[in-house]
PDB file of C-alpha atoms and ligand atoms in Angstrom:
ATOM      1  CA  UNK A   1      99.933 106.784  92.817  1.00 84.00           C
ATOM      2  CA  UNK A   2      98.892 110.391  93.729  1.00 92.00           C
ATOM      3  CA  UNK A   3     101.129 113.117  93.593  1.00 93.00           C
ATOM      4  CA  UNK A   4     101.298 115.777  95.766  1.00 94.00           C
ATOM      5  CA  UNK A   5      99.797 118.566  93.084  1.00 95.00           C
ATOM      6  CA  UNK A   6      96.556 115.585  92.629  1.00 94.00           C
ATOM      7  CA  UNK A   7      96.128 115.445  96.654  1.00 96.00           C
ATOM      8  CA  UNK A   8      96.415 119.627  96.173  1.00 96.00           C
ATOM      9  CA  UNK A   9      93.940 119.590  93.642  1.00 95.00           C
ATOM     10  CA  UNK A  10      91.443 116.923  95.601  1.00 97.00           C
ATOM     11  CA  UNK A  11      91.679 119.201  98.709  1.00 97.00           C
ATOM     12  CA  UNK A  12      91.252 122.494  96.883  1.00 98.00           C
ATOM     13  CA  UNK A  13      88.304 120.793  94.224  1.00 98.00           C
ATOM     14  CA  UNK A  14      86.475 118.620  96.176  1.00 98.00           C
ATOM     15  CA  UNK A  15      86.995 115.347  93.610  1.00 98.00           C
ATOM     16  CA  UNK A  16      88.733 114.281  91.049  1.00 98.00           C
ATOM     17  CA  UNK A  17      88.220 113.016  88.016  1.00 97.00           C
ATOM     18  CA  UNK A  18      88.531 109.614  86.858  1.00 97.00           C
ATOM     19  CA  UNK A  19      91.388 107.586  86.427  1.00 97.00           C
ATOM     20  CA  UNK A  20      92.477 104.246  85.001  1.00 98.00           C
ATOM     21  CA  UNK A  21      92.056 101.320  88.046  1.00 98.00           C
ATOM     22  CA  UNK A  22      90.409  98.464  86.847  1.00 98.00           C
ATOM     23  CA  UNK A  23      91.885  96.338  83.837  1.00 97.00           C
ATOM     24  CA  UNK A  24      89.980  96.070  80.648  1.00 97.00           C
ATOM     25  CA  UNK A  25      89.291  92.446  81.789  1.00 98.00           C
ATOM     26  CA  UNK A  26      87.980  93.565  85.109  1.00 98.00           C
ATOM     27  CA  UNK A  27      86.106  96.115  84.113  1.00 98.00           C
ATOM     28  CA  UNK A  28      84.280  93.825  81.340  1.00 98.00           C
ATOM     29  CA  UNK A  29      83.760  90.773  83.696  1.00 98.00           C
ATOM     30  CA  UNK A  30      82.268  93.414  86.515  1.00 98.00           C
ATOM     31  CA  UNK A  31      79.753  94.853  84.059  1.00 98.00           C
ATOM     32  CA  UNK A  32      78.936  91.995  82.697  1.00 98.00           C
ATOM     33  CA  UNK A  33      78.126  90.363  86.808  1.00 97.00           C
ATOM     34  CA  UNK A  34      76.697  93.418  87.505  1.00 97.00           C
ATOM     35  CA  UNK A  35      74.270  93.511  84.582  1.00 96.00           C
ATOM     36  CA  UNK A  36      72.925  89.653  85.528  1.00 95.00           C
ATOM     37  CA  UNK A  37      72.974  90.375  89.210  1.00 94.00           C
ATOM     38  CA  UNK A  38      71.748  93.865  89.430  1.00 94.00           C
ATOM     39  CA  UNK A  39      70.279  94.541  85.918  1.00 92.00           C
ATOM     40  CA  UNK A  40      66.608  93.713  86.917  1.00 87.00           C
ATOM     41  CA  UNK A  41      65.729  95.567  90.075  1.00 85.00           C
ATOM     42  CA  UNK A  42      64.779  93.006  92.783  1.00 85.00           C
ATOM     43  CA  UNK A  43      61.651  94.904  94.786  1.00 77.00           C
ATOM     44  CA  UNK A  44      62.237  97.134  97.698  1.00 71.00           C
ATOM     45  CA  UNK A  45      58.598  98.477  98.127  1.00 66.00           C
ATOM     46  CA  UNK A  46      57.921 102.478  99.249  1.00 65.00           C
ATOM     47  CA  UNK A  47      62.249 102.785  98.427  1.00 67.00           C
ATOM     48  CA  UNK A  48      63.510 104.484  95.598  1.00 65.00           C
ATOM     49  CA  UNK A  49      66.548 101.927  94.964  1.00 75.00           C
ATOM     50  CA  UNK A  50      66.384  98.002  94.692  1.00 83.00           C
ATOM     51  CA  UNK A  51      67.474  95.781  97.391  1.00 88.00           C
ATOM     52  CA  UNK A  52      70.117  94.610  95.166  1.00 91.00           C
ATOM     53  CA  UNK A  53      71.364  97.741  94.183  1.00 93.00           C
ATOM     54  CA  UNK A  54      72.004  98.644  97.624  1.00 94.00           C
ATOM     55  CA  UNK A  55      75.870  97.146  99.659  1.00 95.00           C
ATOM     56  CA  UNK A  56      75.748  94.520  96.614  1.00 95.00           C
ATOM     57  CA  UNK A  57      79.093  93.772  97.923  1.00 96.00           C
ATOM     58  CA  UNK A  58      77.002  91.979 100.322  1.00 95.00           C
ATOM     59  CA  UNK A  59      75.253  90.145  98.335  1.00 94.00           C
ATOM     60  CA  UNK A  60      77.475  89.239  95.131  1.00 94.00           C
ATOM     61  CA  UNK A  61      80.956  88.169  95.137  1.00 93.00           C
ATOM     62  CA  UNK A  62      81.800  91.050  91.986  1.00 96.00           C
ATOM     63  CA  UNK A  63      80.961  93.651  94.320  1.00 96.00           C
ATOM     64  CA  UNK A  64      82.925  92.060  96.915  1.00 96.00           C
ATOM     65  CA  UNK A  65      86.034  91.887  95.052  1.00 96.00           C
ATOM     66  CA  UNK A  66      85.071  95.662  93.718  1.00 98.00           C
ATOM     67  CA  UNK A  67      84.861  97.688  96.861  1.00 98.00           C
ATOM     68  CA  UNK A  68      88.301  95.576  98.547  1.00 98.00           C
ATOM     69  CA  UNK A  69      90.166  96.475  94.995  1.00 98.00           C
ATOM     70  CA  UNK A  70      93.676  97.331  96.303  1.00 98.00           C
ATOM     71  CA  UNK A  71      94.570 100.027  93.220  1.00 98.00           C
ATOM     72  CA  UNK A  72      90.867 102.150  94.884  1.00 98.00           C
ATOM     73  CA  UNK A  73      92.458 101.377  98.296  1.00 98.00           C
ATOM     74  CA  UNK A  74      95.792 102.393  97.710  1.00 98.00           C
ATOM     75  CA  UNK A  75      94.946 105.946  96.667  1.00 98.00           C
ATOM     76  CA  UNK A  76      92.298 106.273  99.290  1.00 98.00           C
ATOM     77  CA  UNK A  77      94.907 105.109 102.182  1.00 97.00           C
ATOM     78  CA  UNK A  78      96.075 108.453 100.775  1.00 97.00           C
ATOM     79  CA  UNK A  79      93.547 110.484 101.099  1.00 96.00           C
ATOM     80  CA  UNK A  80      92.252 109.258 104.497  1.00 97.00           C
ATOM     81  CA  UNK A  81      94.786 107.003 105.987  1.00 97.00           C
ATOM     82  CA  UNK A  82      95.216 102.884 106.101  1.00 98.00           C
ATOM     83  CA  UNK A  83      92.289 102.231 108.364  1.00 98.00           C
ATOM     84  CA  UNK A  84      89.525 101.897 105.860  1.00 98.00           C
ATOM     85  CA  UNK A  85      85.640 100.880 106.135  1.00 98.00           C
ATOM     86  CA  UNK A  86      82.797 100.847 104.044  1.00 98.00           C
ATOM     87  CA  UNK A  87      79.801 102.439 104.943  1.00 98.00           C
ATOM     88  CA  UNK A  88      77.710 101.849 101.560  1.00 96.00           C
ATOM     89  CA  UNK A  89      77.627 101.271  98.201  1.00 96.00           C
ATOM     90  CA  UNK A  90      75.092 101.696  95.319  1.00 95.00           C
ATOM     91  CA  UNK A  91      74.658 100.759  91.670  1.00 96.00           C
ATOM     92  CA  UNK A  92      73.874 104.064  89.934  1.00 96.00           C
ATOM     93  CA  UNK A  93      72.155 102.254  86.927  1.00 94.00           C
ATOM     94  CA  UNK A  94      70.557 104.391  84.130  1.00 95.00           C
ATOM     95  CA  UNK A  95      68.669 102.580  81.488  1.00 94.00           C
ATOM     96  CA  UNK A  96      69.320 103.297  77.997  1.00 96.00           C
ATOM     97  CA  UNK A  97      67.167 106.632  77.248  1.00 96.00           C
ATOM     98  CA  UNK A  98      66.229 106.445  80.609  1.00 93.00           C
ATOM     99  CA  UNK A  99      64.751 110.231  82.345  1.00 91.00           C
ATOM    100  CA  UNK A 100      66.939 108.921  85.699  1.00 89.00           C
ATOM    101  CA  UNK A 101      68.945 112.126  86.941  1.00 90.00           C
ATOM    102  CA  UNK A 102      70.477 113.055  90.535  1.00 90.00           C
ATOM    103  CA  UNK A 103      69.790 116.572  91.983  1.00 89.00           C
ATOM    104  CA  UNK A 104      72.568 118.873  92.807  1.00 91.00           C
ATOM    105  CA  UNK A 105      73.638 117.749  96.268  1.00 91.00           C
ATOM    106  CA  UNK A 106      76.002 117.109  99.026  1.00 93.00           C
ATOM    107  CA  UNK A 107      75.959 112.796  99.737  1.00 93.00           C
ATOM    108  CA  UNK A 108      77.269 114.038 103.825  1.00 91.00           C
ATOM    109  CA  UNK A 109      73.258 115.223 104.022  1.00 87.00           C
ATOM    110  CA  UNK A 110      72.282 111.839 103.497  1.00 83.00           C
ATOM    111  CA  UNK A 111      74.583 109.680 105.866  1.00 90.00           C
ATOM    112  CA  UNK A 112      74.837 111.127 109.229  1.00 91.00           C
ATOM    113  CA  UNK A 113      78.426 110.784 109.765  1.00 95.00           C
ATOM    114  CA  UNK A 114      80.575 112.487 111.947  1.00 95.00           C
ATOM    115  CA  UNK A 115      83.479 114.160 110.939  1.00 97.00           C
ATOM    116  CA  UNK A 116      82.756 115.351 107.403  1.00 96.00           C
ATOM    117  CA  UNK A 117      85.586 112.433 106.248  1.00 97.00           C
ATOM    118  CA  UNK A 118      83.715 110.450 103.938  1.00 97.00           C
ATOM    119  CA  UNK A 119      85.018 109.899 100.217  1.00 98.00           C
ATOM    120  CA  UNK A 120      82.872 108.352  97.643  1.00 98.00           C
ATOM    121  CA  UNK A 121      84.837 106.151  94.659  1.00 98.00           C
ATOM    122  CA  UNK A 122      82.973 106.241  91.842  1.00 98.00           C
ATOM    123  CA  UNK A 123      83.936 103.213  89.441  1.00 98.00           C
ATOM    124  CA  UNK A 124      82.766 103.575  86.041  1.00 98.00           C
ATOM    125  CA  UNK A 125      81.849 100.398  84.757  1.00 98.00           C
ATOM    126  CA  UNK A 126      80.489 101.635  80.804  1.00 98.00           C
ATOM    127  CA  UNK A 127      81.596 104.843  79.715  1.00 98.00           C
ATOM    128  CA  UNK A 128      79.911 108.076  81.565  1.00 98.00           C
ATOM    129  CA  UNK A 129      79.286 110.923  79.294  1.00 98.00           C
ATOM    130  CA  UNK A 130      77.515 114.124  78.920  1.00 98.00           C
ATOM    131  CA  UNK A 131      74.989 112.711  76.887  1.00 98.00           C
ATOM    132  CA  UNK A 132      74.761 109.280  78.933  1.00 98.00           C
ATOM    133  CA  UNK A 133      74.339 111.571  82.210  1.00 98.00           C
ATOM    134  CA  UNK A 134      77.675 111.870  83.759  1.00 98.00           C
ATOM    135  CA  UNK A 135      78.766 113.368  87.330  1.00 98.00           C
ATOM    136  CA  UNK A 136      79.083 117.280  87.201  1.00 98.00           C
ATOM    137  CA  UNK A 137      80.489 118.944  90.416  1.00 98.00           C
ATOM    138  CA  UNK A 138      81.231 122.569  91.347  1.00 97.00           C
ATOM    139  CA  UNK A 139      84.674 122.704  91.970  1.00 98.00           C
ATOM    140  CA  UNK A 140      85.418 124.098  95.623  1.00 96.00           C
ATOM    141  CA  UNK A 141      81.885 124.026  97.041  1.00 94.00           C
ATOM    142  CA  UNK A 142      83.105 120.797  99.547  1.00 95.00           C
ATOM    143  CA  UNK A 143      83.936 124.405 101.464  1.00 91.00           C
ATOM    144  CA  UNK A 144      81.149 125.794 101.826  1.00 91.00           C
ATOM    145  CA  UNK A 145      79.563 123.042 104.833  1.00 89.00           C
ATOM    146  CA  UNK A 146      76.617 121.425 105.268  1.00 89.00           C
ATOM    147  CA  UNK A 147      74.177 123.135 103.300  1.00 87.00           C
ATOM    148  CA  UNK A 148      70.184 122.681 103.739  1.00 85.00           C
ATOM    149  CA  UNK A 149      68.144 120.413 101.259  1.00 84.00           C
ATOM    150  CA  UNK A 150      64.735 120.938 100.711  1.00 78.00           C
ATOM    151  CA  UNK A 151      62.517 117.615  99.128  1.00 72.00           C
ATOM    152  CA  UNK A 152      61.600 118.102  95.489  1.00 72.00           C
ATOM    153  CA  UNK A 153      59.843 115.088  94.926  1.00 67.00           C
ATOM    154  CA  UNK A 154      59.728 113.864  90.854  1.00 72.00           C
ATOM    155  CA  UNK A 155      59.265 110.229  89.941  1.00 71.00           C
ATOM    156  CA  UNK A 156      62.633 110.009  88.050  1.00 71.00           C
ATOM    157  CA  UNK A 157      64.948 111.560  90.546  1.00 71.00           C
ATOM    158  CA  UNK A 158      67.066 109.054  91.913  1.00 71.00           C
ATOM    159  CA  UNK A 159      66.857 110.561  95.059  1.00 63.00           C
ATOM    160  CA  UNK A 160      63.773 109.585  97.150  1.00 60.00           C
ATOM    161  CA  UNK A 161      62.191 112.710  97.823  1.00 60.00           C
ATOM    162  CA  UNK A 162      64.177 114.457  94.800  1.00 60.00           C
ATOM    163  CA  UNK A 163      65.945 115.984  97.951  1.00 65.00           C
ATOM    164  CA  UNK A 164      67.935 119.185  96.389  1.00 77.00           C
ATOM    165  CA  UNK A 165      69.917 122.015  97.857  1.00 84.00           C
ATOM    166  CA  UNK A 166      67.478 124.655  98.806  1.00 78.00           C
ATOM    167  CA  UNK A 167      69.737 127.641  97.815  1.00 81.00           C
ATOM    168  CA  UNK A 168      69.763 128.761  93.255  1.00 85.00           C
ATOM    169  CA  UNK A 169      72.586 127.323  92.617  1.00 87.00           C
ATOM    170  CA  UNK A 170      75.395 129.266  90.435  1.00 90.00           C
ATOM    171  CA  UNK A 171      76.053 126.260  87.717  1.00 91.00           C
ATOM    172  CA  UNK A 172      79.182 128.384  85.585  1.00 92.00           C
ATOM    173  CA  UNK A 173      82.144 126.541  85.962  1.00 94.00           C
ATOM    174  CA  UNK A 174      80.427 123.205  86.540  1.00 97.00           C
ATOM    175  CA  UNK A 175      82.923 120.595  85.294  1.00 98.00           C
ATOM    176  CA  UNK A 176      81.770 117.059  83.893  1.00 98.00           C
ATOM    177  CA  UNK A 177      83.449 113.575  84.668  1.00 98.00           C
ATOM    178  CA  UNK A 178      83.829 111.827  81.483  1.00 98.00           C
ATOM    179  CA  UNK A 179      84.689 108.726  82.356  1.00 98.00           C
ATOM    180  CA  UNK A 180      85.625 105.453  80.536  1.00 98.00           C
ATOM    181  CA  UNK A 181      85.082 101.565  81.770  1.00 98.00           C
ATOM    182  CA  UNK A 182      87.417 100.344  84.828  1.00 98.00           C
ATOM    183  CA  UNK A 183      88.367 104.265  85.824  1.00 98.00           C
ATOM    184  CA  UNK A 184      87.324 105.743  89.472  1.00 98.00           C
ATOM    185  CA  UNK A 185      86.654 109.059  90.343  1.00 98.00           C
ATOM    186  CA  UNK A 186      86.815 110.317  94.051  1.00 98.00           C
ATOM    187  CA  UNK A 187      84.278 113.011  95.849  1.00 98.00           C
ATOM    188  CA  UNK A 188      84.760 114.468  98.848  1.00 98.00           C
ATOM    189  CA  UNK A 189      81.131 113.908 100.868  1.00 97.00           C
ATOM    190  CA  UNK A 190      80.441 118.060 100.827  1.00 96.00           C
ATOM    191  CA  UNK A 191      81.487 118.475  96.930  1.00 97.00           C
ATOM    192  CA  UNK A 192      78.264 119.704  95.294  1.00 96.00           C
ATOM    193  CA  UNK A 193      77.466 117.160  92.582  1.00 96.00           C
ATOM    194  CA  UNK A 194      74.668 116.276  90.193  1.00 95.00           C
ATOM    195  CA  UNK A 195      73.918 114.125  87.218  1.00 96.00           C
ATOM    196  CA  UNK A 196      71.539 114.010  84.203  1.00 95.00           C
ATOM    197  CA  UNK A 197      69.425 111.875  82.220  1.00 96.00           C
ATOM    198  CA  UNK A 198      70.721 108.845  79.766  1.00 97.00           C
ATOM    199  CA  UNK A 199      70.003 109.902  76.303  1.00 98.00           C
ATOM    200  CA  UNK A 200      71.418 107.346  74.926  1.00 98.00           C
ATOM    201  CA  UNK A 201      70.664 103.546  73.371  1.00 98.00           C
ATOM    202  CA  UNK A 202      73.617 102.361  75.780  1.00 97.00           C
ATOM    203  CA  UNK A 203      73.019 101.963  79.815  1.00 97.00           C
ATOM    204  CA  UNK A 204      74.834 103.778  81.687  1.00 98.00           C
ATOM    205  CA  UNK A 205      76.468 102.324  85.125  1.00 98.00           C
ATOM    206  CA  UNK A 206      78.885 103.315  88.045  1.00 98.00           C
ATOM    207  CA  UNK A 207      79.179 102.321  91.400  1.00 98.00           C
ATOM    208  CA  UNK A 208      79.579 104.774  94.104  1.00 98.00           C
ATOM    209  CA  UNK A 209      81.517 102.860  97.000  1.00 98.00           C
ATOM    210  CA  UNK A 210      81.248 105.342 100.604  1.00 98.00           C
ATOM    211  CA  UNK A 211      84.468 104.745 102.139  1.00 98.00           C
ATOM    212  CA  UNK A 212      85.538 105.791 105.753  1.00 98.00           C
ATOM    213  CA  UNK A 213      88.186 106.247 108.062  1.00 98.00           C
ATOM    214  CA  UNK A 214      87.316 103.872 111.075  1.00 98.00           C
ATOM    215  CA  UNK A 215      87.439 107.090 113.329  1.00 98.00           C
ATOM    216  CA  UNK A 216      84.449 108.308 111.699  1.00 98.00           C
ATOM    217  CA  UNK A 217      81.117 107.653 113.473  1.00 97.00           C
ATOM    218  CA  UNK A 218      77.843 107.491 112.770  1.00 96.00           C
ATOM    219  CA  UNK A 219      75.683 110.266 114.845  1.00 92.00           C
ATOM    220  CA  UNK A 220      72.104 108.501 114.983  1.00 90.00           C
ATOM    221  CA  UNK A 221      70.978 106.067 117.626  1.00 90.00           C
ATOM    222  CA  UNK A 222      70.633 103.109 115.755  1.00 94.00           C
ATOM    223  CA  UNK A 223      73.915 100.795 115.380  1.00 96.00           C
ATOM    224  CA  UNK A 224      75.400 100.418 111.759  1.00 97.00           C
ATOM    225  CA  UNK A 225      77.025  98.241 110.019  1.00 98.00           C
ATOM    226  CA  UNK A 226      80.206  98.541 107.844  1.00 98.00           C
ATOM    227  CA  UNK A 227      82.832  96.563 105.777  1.00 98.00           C
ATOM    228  CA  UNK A 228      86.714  96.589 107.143  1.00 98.00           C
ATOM    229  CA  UNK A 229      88.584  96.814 104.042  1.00 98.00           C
ATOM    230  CA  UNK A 230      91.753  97.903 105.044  1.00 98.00           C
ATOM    231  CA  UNK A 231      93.907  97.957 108.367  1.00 98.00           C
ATOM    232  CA  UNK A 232      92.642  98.214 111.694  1.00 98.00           C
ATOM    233  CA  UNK A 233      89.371  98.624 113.459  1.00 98.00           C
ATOM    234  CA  UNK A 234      90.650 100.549 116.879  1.00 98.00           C
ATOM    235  CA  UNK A 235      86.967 102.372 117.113  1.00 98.00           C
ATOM    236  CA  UNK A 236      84.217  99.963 116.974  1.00 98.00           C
ATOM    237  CA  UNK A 237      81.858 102.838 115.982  1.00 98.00           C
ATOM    238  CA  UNK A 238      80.038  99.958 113.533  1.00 98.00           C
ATOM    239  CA  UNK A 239      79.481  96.050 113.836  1.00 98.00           C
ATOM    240  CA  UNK A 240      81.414  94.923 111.245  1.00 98.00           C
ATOM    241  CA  UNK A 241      79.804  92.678 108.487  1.00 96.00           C
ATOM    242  CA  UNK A 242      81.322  89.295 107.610  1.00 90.00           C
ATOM    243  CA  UNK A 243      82.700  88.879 103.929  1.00 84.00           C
ATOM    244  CA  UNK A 244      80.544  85.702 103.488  1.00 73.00           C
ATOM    245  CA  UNK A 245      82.253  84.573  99.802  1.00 64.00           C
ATOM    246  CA  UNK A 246      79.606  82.949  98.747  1.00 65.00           C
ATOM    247  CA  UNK A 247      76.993  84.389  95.660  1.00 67.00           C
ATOM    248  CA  UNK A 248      73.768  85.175  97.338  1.00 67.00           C
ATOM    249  CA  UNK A 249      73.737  82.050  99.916  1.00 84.00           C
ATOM    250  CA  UNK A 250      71.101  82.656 102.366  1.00 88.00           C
ATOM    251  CA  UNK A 251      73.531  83.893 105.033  1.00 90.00           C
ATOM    252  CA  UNK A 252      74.633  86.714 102.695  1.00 90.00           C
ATOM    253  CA  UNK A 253      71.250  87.317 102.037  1.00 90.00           C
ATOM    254  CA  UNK A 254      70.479  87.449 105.907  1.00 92.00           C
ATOM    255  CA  UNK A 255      73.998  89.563 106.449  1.00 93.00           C
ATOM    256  CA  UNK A 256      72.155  91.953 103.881  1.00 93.00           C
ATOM    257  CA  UNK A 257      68.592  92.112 104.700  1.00 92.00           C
ATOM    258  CA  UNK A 258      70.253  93.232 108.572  1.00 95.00           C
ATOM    259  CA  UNK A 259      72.592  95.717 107.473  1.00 95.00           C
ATOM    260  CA  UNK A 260      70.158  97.371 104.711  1.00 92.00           C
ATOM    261  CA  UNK A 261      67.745  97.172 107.521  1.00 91.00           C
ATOM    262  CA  UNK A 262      69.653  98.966 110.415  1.00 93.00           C
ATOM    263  CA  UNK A 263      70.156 101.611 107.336  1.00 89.00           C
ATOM    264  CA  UNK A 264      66.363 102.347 107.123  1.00 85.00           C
ATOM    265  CA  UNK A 265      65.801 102.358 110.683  1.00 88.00           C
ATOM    266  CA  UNK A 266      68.542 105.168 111.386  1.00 88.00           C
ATOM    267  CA  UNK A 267      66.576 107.279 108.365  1.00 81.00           C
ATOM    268  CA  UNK A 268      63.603 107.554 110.783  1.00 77.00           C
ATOM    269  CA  UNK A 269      65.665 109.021 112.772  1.00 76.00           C
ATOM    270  CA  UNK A 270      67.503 111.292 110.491  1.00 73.00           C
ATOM    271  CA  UNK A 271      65.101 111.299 107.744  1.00 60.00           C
ATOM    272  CA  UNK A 272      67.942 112.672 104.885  1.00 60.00           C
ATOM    273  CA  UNK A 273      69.159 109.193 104.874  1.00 62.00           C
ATOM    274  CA  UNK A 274      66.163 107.261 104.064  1.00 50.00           C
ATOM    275  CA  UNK A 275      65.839 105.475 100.957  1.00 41.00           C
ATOM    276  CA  UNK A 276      68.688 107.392  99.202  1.00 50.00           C
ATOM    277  CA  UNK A 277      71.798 105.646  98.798  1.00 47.00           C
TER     278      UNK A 277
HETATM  279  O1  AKG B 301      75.834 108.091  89.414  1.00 93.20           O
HETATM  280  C1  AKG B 301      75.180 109.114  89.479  1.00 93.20           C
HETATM  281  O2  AKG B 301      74.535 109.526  88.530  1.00 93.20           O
HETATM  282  C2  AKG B 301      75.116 109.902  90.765  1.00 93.20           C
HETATM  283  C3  AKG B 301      76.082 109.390  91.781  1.00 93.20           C
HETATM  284  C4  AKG B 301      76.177 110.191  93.023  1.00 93.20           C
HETATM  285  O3  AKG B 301      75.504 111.155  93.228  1.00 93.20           O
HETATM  286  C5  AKG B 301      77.139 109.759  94.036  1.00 93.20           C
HETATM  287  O4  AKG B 301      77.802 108.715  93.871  1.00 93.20           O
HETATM  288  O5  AKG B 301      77.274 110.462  95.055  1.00 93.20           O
END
């Protein structure tokens, strides 16, 4: 699963890179659902991502199946014990020759968790290269804490505001995740990360699942919601959201419209988290 050298290399890097979790089949049949379901952007007006690109795993029975995958869970009962939730999820979809690109950033400034425990699985679901705008992190900088972002706002930032790290960032030794359909990358919530603009005629999709440890909390005042998809709940830090198994019935599409809206609310209050992920 992971040896001891990859959990090493995880704690001293920040992430790493992608590897092999979904079958071929799997990965095909999950593009493919993800392309009808979340290929055309349902409207979200004033946000920067579609309603159904936002906790689809709410909404669609793929991305149910996706974020409860045991191979993902297995290696992240690793890396932050058996008691798993998650807090998120988006479809990072970039068009063919599309000018979409993510700021370098830390995801912990946009989630208002507390303690800095939050991993992100990244699940390639077409190939992610350099040219198709690929992750790039700096390896180590998960050590460096919370750093200030200042807004930066340009239309084709995926980020709402274009929020970026205030500080010049140092980009030598800035490693790309190449990744190919059905592997899964994981990122530490303080590893400094960006990505670039599709050049390509192909699109370009991942999913970025935000997985917690059930001790983790969420430091606003409003009350979240979250997915148990492994172990035990002992906390109660979140209201837990029923897996409805059912392809966008109303009462998934009621479970979704309440959890994406608790979301928004708690970005008034902590305005990083609005409209980002
Ligand atoms: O998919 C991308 O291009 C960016 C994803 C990202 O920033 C994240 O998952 O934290």
């Amino acid at each position: 699963m992971l040896t001891p050298e990859e959990i090493a290399t995880y704690k001293e890097h920040g992430f790493l890179p992608g590897r092999q979790m979904l079958s071929d089949e799997e990965a095909t049949d999950m593009r493919e659902a993800c392309i009808r379901t979340c290929g055309v952007e349902w409207e979200n007006p004033g946000r920067r991502q579609a309603t159904n690109r936002l906790k689809p795993y709410l909404l669609f029975d793929w991305a149910a199946d996706l974020v409860r995958h045991p191979v993902i869970l297995d290696h992240l009962e690793i890396l932050m014990g058996p008691d798993i939730l998650v807090f998120h999820t988006t479809v990072w979809f970039k068009e063919p020759q599309s000018l979409k690109a993510v700021p370098w950033h830390q995801d912990a400034t946009y989630f208002g968790l507390s303690p800095f425990e939050h991993v992100t699985a990244w699940v390639a679901l077409t190939p992610s290269t350099e040219e198709m705008g690929c992750m790039q992190f700096l390896p180590g900088t998960h050590g460096e804490g919370q750093l200030l972002h200042a807004d930066k706002p340009n239309p084709d930032l995926m980020l709402s505001r274009g929020q970026t790290i205030a500080k010049d960032i140092d980009e030598t030794g800035a490693v790309s995740l190449i990744m190919q359909p059905g592997e899964v990358s994981f990122h530490h919530t303080l590893a400094i990360h960006r990505s670039r603009p599709n050049t390509t005629d192909e699109p370009r999709i991942g999913i970025g699942i935000s997985y917690i440890p059930t001790r983790v909390r969420h430091v606003g005042e409003t009350r979240l919601s979250a997915t148990l998809a492994r172990g035990t709940d002992r906390y109660g830090h979140f209201d837990l959201e029923p897996a409805l198994g059912e392809e966008k019935s109303d009462a998934a599409a009621a479970v979704h419209a309440d959890s994406i809206g608790r979301f928004h609310k708690a970005s008034e209050a902590i305005p990083e988290m609005g409209l980002v992920h």
